[in-house]
Coordinates of C-alpha atoms in Angstrom, one line a residue:
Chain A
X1 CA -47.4 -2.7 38.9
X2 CA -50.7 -1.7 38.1
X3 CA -51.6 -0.4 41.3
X4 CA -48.8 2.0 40.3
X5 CA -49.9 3.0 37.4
X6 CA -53.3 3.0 38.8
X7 CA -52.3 5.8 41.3
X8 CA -50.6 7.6 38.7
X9 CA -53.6 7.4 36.2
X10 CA -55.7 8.5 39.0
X11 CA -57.1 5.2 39.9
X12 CA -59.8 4.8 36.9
X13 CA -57.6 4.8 33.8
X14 CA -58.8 7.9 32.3
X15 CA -55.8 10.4 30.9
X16 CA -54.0 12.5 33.6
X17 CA -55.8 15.8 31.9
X18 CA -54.3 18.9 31.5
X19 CA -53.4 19.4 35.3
X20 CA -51.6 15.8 35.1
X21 CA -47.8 16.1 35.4
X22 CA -45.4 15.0 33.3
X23 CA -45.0 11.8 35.3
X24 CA -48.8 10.9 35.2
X25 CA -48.5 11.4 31.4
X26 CA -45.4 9.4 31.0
X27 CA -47.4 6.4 32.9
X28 CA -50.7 7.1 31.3
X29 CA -49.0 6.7 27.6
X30 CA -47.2 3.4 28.4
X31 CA -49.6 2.4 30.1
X32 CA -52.0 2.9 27.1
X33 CA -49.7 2.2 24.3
X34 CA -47.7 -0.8 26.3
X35 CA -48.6 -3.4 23.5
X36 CA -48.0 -1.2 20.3
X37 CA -44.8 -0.3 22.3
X38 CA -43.8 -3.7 22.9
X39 CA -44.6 -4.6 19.0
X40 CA -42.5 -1.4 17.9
X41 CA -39.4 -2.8 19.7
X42 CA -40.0 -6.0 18.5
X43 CA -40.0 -4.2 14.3
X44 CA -37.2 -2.6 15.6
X45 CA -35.1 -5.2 16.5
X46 CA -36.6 -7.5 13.3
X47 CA -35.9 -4.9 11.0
X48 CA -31.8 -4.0 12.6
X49 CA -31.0 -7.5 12.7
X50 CA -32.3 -8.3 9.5
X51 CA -30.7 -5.8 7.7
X52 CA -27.2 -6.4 9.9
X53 CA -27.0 -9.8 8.8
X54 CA -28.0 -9.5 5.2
X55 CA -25.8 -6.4 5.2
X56 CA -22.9 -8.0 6.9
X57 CA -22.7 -11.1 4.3
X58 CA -22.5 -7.7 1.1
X59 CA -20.2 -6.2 3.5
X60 CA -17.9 -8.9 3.4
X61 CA -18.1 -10.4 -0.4
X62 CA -17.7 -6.4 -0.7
X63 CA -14.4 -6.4 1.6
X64 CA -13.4 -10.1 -0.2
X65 CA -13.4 -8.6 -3.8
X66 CA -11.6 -5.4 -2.7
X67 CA -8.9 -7.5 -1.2
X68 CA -7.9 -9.8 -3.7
X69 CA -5.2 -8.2 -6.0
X70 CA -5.1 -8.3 -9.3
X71 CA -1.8 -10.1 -10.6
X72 CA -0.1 -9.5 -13.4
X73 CA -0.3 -13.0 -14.5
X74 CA -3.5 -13.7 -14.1
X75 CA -5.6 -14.7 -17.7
X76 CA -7.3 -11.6 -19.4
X77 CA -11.0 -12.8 -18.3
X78 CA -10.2 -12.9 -14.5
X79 CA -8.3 -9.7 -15.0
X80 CA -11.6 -7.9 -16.8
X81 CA -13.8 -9.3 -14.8
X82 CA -12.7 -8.3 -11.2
X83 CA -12.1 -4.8 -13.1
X84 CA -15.7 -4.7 -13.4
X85 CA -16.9 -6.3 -10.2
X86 CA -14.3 -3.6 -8.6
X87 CA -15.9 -0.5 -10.5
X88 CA -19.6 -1.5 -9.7
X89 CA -19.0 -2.3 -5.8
X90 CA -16.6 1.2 -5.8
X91 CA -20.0 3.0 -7.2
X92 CA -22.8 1.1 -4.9
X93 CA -20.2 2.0 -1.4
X94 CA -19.7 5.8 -2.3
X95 CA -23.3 6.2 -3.5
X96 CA -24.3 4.6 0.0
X97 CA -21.6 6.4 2.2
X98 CA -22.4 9.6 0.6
X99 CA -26.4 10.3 0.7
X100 CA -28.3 10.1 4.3
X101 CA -30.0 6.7 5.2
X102 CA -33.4 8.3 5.2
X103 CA -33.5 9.8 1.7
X104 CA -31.8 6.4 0.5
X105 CA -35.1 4.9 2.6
X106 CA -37.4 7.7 0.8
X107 CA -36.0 7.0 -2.5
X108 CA -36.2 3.1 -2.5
X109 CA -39.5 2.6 -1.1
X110 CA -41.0 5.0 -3.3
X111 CA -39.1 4.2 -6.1
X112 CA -39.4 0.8 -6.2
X113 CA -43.4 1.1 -5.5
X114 CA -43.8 3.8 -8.7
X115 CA -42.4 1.5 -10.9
X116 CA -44.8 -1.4 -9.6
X117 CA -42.4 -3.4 -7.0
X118 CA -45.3 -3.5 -4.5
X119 CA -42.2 -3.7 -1.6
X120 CA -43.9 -3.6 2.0
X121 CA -42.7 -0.5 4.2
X122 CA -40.4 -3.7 6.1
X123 CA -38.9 -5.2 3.1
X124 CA -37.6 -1.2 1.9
X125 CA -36.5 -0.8 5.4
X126 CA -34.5 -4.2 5.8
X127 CA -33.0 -3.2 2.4
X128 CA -32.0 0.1 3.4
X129 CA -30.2 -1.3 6.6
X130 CA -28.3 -3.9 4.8
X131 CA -27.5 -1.5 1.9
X132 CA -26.1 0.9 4.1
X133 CA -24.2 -1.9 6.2
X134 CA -22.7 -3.7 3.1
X135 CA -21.4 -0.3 2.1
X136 CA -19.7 0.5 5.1
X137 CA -18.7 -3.3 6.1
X138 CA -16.7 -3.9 3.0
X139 CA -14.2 -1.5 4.4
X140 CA -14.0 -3.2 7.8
X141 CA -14.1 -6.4 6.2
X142 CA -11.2 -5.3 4.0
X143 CA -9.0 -3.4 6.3
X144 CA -9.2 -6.9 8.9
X145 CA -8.3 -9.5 6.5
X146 CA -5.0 -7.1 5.1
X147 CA -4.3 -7.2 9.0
X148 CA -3.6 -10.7 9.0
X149 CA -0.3 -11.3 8.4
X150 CA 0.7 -12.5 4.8
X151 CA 2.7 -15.2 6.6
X152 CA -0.4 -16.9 7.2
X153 CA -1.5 -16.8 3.5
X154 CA 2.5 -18.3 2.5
X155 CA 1.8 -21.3 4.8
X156 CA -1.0 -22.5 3.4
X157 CA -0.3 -21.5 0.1
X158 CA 3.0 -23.4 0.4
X159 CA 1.3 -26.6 1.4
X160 CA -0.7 -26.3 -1.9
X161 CA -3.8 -25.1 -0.5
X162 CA -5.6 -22.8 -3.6
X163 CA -6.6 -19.0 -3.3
X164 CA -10.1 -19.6 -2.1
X165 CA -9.2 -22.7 0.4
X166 CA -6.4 -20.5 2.1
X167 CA -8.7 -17.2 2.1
X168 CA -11.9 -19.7 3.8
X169 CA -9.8 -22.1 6.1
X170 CA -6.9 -19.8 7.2
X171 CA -7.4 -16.1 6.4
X172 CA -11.5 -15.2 7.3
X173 CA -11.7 -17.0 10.4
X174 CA -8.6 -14.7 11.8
X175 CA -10.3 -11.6 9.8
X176 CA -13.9 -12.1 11.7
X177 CA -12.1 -12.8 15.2
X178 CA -11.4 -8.7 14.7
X179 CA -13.8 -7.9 13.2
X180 CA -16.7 -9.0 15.6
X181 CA -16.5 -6.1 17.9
X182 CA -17.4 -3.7 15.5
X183 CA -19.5 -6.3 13.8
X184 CA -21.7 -5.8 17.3
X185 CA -20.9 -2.3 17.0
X186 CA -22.8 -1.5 13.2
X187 CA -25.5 -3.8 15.0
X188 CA -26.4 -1.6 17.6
X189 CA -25.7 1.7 15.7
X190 CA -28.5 -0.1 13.0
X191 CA -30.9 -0.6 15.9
X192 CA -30.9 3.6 16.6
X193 CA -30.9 4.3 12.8
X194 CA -34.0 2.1 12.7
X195 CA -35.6 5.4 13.7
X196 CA -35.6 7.3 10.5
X197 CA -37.7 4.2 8.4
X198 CA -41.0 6.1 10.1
X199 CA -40.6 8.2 6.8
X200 CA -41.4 5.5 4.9
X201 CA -43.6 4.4 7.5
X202 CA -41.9 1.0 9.2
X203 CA -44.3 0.7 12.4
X204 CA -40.9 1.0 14.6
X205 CA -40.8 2.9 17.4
X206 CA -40.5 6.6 16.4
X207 CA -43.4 6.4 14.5
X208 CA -44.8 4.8 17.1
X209 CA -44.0 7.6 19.8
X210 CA -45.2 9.9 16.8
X211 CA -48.6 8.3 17.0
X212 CA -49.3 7.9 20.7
X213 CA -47.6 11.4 21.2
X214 CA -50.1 13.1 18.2
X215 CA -53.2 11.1 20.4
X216 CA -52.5 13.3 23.2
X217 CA -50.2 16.3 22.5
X218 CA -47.7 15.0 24.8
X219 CA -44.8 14.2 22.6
X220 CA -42.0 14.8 25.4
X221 CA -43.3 12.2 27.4
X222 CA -44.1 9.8 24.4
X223 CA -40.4 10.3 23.1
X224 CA -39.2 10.0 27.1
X225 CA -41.0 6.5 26.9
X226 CA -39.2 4.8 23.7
X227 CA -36.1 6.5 24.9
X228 CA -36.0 4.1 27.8
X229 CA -36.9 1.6 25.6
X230 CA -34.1 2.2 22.8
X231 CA -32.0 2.5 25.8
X232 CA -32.8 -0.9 27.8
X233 CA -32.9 -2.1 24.3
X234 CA -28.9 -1.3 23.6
X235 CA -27.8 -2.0 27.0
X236 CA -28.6 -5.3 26.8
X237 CA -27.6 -6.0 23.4
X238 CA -24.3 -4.4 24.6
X239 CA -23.6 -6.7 27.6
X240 CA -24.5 -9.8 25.7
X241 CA -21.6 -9.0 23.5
X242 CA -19.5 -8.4 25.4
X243 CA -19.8 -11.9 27.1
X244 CA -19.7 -13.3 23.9
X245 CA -16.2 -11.3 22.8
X246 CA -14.9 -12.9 25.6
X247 CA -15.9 -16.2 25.4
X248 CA -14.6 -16.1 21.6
X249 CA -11.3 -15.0 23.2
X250 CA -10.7 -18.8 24.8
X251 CA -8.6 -19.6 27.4
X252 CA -5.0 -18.9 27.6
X253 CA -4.5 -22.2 29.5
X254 CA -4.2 -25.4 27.3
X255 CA -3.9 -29.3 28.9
X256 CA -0.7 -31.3 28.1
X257 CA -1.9 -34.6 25.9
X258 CA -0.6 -37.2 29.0
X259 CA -1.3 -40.0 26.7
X260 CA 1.6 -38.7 24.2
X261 CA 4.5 -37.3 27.4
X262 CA 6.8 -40.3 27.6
X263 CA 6.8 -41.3 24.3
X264 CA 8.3 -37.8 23.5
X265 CA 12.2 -38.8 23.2
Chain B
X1 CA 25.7 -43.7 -9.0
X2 CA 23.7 -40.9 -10.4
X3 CA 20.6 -40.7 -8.0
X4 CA 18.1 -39.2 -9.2
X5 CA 17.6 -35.3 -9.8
X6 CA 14.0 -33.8 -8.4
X7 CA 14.2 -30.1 -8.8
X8 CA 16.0 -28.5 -11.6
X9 CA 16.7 -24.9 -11.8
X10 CA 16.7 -23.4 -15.2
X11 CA 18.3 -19.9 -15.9
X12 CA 16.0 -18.3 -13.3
X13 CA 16.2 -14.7 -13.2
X14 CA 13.7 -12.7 -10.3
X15 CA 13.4 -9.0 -10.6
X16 CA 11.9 -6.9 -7.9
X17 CA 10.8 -3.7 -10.1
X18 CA 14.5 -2.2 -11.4
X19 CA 16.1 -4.5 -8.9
X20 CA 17.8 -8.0 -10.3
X21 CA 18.0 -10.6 -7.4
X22 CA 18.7 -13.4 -8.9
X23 CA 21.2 -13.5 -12.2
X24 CA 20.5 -16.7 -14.1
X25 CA 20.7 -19.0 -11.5
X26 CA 20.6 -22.8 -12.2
X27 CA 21.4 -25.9 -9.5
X28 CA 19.8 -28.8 -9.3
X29 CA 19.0 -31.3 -6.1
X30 CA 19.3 -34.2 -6.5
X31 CA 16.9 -37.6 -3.9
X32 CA 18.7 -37.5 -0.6
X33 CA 20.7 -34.5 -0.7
X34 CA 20.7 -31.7 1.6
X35 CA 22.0 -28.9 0.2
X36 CA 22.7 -25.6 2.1
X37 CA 22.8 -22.1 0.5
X38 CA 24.2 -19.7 2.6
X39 CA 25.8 -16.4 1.7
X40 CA 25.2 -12.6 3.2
X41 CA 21.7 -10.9 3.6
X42 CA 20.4 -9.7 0.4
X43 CA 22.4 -12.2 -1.8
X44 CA 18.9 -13.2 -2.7
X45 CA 19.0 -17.0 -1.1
X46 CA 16.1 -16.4 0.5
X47 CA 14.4 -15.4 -3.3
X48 CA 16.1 -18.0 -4.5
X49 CA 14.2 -20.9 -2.4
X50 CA 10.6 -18.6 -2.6
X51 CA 10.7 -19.0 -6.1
X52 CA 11.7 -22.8 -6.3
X53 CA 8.1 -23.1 -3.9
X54 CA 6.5 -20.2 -6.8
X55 CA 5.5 -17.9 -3.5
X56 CA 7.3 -15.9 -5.5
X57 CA 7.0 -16.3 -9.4
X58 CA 10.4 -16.2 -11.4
X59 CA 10.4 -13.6 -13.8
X60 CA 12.3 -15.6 -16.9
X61 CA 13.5 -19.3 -16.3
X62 CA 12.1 -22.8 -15.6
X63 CA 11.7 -24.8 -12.4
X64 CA 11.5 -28.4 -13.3
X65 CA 10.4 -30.9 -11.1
X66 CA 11.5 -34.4 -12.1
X67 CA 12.0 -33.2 -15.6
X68 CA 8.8 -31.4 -15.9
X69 CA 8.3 -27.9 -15.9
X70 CA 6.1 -26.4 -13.1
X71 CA 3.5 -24.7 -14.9
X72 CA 2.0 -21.2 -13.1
X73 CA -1.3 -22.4 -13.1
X74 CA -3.6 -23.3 -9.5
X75 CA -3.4 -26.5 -10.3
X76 CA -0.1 -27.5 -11.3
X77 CA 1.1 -25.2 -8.7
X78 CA -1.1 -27.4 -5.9
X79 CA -0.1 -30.6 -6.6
X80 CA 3.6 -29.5 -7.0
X81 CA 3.7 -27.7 -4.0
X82 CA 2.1 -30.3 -1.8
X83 CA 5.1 -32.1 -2.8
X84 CA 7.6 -29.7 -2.1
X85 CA 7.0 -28.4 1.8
X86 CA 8.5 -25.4 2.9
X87 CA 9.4 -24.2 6.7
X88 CA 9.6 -20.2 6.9
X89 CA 11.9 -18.3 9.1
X90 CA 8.5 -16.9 10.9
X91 CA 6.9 -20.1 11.4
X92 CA 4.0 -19.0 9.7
X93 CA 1.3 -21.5 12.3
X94 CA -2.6 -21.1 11.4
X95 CA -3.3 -19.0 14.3
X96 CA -7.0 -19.9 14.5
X97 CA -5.9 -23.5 14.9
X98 CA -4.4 -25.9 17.4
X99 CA -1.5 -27.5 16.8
X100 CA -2.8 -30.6 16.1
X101 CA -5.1 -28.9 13.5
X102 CA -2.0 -27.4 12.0
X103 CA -1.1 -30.9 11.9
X104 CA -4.1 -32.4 10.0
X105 CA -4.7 -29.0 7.9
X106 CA -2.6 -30.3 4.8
X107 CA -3.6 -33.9 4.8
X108 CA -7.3 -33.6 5.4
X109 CA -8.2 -30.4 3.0
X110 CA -5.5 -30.9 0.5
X111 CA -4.5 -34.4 0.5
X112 CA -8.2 -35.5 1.5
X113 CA -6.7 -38.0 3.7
X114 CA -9.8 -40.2 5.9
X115 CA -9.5 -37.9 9.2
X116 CA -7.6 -41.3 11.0
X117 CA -4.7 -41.3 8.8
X118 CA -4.4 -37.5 9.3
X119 CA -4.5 -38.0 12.7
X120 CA -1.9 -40.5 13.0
X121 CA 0.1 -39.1 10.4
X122 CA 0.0 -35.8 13.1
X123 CA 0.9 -37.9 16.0
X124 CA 4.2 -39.6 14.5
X125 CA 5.6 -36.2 13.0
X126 CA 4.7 -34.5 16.0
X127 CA 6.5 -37.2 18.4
X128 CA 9.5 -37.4 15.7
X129 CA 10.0 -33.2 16.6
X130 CA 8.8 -33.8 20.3
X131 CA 5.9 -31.9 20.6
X132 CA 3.2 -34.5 20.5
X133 CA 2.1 -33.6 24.0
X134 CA 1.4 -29.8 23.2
X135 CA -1.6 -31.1 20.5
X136 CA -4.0 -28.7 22.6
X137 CA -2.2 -25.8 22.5
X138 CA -2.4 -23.1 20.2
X139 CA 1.0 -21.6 18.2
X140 CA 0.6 -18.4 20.3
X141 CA 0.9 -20.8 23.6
X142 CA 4.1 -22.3 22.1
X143 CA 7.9 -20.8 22.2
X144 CA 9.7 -19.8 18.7
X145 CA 11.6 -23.2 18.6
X146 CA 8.3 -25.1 19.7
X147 CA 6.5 -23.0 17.1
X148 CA 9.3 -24.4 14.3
X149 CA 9.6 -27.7 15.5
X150 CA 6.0 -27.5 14.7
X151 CA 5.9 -26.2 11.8
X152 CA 8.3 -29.0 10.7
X153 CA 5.9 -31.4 11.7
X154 CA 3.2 -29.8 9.7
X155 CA 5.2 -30.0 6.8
X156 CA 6.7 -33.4 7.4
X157 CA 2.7 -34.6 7.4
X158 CA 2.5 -34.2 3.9
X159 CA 5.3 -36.9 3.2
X160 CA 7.0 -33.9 1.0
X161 CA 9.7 -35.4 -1.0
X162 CA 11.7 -32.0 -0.8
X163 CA 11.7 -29.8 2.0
X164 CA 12.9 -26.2 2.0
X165 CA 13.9 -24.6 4.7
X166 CA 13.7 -20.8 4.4
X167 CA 16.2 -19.4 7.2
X168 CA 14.5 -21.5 10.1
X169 CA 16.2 -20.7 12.9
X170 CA 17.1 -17.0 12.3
X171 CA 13.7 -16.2 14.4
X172 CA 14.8 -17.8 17.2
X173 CA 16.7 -17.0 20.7
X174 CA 20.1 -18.4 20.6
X175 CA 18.7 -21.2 23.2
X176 CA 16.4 -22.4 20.7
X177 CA 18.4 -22.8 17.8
X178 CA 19.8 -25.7 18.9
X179 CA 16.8 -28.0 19.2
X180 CA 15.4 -27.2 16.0
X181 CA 18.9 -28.1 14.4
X182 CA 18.5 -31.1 16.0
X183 CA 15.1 -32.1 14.3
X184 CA 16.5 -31.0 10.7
X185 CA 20.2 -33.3 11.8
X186 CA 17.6 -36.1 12.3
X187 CA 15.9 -35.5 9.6
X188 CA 18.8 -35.2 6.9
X189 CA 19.9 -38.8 8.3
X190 CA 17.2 -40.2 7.7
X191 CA 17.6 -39.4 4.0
X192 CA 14.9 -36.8 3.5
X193 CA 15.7 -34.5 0.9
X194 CA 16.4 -30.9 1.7
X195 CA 17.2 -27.1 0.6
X196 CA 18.5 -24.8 3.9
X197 CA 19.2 -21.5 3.4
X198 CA 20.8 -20.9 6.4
X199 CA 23.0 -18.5 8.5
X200 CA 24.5 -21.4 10.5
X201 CA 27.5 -22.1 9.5
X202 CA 28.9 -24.9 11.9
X203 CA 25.2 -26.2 10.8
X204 CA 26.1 -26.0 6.9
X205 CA 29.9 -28.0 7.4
X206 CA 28.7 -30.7 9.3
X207 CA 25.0 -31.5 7.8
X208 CA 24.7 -30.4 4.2
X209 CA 26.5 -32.3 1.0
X210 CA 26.5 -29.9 -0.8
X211 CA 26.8 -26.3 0.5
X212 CA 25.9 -22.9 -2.6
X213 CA 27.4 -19.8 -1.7
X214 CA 25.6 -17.1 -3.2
X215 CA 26.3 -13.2 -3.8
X216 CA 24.7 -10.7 -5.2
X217 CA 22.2 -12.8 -7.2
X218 CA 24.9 -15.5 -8.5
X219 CA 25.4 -18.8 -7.4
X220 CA 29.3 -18.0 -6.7
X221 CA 29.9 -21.4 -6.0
X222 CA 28.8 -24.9 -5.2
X223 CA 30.8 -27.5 -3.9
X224 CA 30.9 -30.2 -1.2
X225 CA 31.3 -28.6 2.3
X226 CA 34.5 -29.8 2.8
X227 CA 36.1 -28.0 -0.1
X228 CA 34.2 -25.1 0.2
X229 CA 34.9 -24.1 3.9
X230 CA 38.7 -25.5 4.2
X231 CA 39.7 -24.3 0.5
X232 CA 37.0 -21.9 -1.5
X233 CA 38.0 -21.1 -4.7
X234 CA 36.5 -17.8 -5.3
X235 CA 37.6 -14.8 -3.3
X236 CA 34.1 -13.5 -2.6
X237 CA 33.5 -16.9 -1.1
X238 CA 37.0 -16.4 0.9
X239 CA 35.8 -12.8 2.0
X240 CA 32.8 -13.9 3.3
X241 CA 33.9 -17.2 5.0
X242 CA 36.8 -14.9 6.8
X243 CA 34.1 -12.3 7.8
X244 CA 32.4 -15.0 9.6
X245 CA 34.8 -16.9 11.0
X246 CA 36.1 -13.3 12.6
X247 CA 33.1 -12.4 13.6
X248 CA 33.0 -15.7 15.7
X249 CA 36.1 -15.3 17.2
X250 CA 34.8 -12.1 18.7
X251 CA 31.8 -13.7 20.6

């Protein structure tokens, strides 16, 4: 490997110079900037999965709330109260849906630092993710527990089970079975977005293609380099999902309990 | 001798919107008795026995469960209705579970029964319906009268001292009605209390003691099964007893 790069870096590690070609450069920069490059991936990755998680657990209170009906019997607090819960999550997902992540990013950080929340540039970023993933979860959240059928809810229901048991033993785990793949999906859409934190300066890796690009005024080839990087990066993420989608599936064979066959009659 | 009466209902009256389905309807069942409602689609039987469980709640009227009015609150509702099991025409299996977690579902997280007894509990019902060796599988692995036979099972785990049956076989391919008959036959002789709205007629004559013909929201009439399929009174029952019995002849 570094025999390669050697040749490419013309053997003594000094930059290509302005008769280098693009491939010299492309080598010279991750050669140079292989350990900041390494750390930005890992901020990346920190930083999407973070904000995922944290996002997916608003997303699905978010989708749990917007679910639940309001009955006509129910008593006057639960009535006012789910009222008000429903207004203030209705306000939070259209204000999140409806302004680009980087200005949300912009005014957060800075917002929160002016009025003395001393927030590190990581902390506003993971907050932005998970912001923007709550908002757009709850509807995915919502729209896969309606998919199960109300049958489902009946049976437990009948059996005595309450609201809450039925909804956290029967109803969720059938809603996150569907949900998963595009649980996977906001994941690795989060891990591109990641990008646009450099505003507020999160040392990802835009902002660190910015930097090692501005070093040499060779921001083609510094971009080229975390391309392949963002692109490994999903690739990877993208297989290990899949395997795991299909383990979750299970098998369609099941084993007859021989203990219990001829005692059936 | 009088036995004695578990469910009593009270002038119930269920609107859907505009729509009346049920017309102050009182019956009551009494410990042992299996009664059948049957009567045409729409009649509002199937209302009728969804409001007795409160999956759906009565508009005006009382359900009384040994005398005592079933409150619309979580918890009355809980410990009545884990009294009271219900079998619906669409099985209605936890999907994410195997049929022996179906099994155990009511007695470990409702009843909090020690995870042995739910277990054994599981086995017997399961053996009593047949389908103890299919513990493994999962309701989408099963066929629609496995599925029920099941589902009866799941029910039966909760030692309910009334059972509804909400059209259980009308899911099912004719070659599977007969085995989950079977089960609910058993059942009835062994005294368990039960309410089977029902499209089976042959079912109705021979199993229930007392059989409710209902129409249009009314309980039209309610009689032993031997007077009301050889001589019904009323001439909607005799319309729609004719009607069927035609209909028979023709397959």
């Amino acid at each position: 490997m570094s025999s390669i790069i050697a040749y490419f870096t013309n053997a003594t590690g000094s930059s290509p110079g302005a008769q280098g070609t693009t491939f010299q450069w492309i080598a010279y920069i991750a050669g140079q900037y292989k350990f900041m490059f390494l750390q930005a991936a890992w901020v990346t990755v920190y930083v999407a999965f973070l904000g995922t998680i944290l996002g997916f657990l608003i997303g699905f209170l978010v989708g749990i709330v917007n679910s639940t009906k309001i009955e006509p019997d129910d008593n006057v607090v639960k009535k006012a109260l789910l009222r008000i819960v429903k207004v203030i999550i209705a306000i939070y997902v259209e204000i999140f849906r409806d302004t680009p992540m980087i200005v949300q990013g912009m005014v957060l950080y800075y917002g929160l630092r002016d009025n003395n929340v001393m927030v590190t540039s990581i902390v506003a970023g993971v907050l932005v993710i998970m912001l923007n993933t709550g908002a757009y979860m709850g509807e995915t959240v919502r729209a896969g527990i309606n998919s199960i059928d109300p049958g489902q809810t009946e049976g437990a229901l009948a059996m005595g089970e309450s609201h809450f048991g039925t909804m956290f033993y029967v109803v969720l785990p059938q809603a996150i079975r569907n949900i998963v793949p595009e649980m996977c999906n906001t994941f690795l859409t989060n891990l591109k977005e990641t990008s646009v934190l450099n505003v507020i300066g999160v040392t990802e890796l835009f902002l660190m293609a910015k930097t090692a690009g501005g070093a040499y005024y060779k921001y083609y080839e510094s971009y080229l380099v975390i391309s392949v990087i963002y692109l490994v990066m999903c690739f990877v993420f993208n297989r290990i999902f899949r395997v795991l989608e299909k383990k979750m599936k299970g098998s369609k064979d099941y084993v007859l309990a021989a203990e219990y066959m001829n005692t059936d009659e | 001798m009088p036995a004695e009466t578990v469910i009593e209902v009270k002038n119930l009256v269920k609107n859907f919107g505009e729509h009346q389905v049920l017309r102050k309807i009182d019956f009551s069942i009494s410990k042992g008795e299996v009664v059948c409602v049957i009567g045409a689609s729409g009649s509002g039987k199937s209302t009728l026995l969804r409001c007795i469980n409160h999956l759906e709640t009565p508009t005006a009227g009382q359900i009384l469960f040994h005398g005592k009015e079933v409150k619309n609150t979580q918890k009355d509702l809980s410990a009545y209705r884990s009294k009271v099991g219900m079998v619906f025409q669409s099985f209605n299996l936890f999907a994410n579970m195997t049929v022996l977690k179906n099994c155990m579902f009511g007695t470990t997280k409702i009843l909090h029964l020690p995870k042995e007894e739910a277990h054994s509990r599981a086995i017997q019902h399961l053996k009593e319906v047949g389908m103890a060796p299919y513990i493994n599988a999962r309701p989408d692995q099963l066929s629609g009268g496995q599925k029920q036979r099941v589902a009866i099972a799941r029910a039966l785990c909760m030692n309910p001292e009334v059972l509804l049956f909400d059209e259980p076989t009308s899911a099912l391919d004719p070659e599977m009605v007969g085995e989950v008959l079977n089960v609910m036959r058993d059942l009835a002789s062994k005294g368990l209390t039960m309410i089977v709205v029902t499209h089976e007629m042959g079912f109705a004559r021979d199993v229930s003691s007392r059989t409710i013909f209902m129409d249009q929201g009314y309980v039209v009439e309610d009689e032993s099964p031997d007077v009301l399929f050889v001589h019904p009174k009323n001439e909607r029952t005799k319309a729609f007893l004719s009607r069927y019995m035609s209909d028979q002849q023709q397959t």
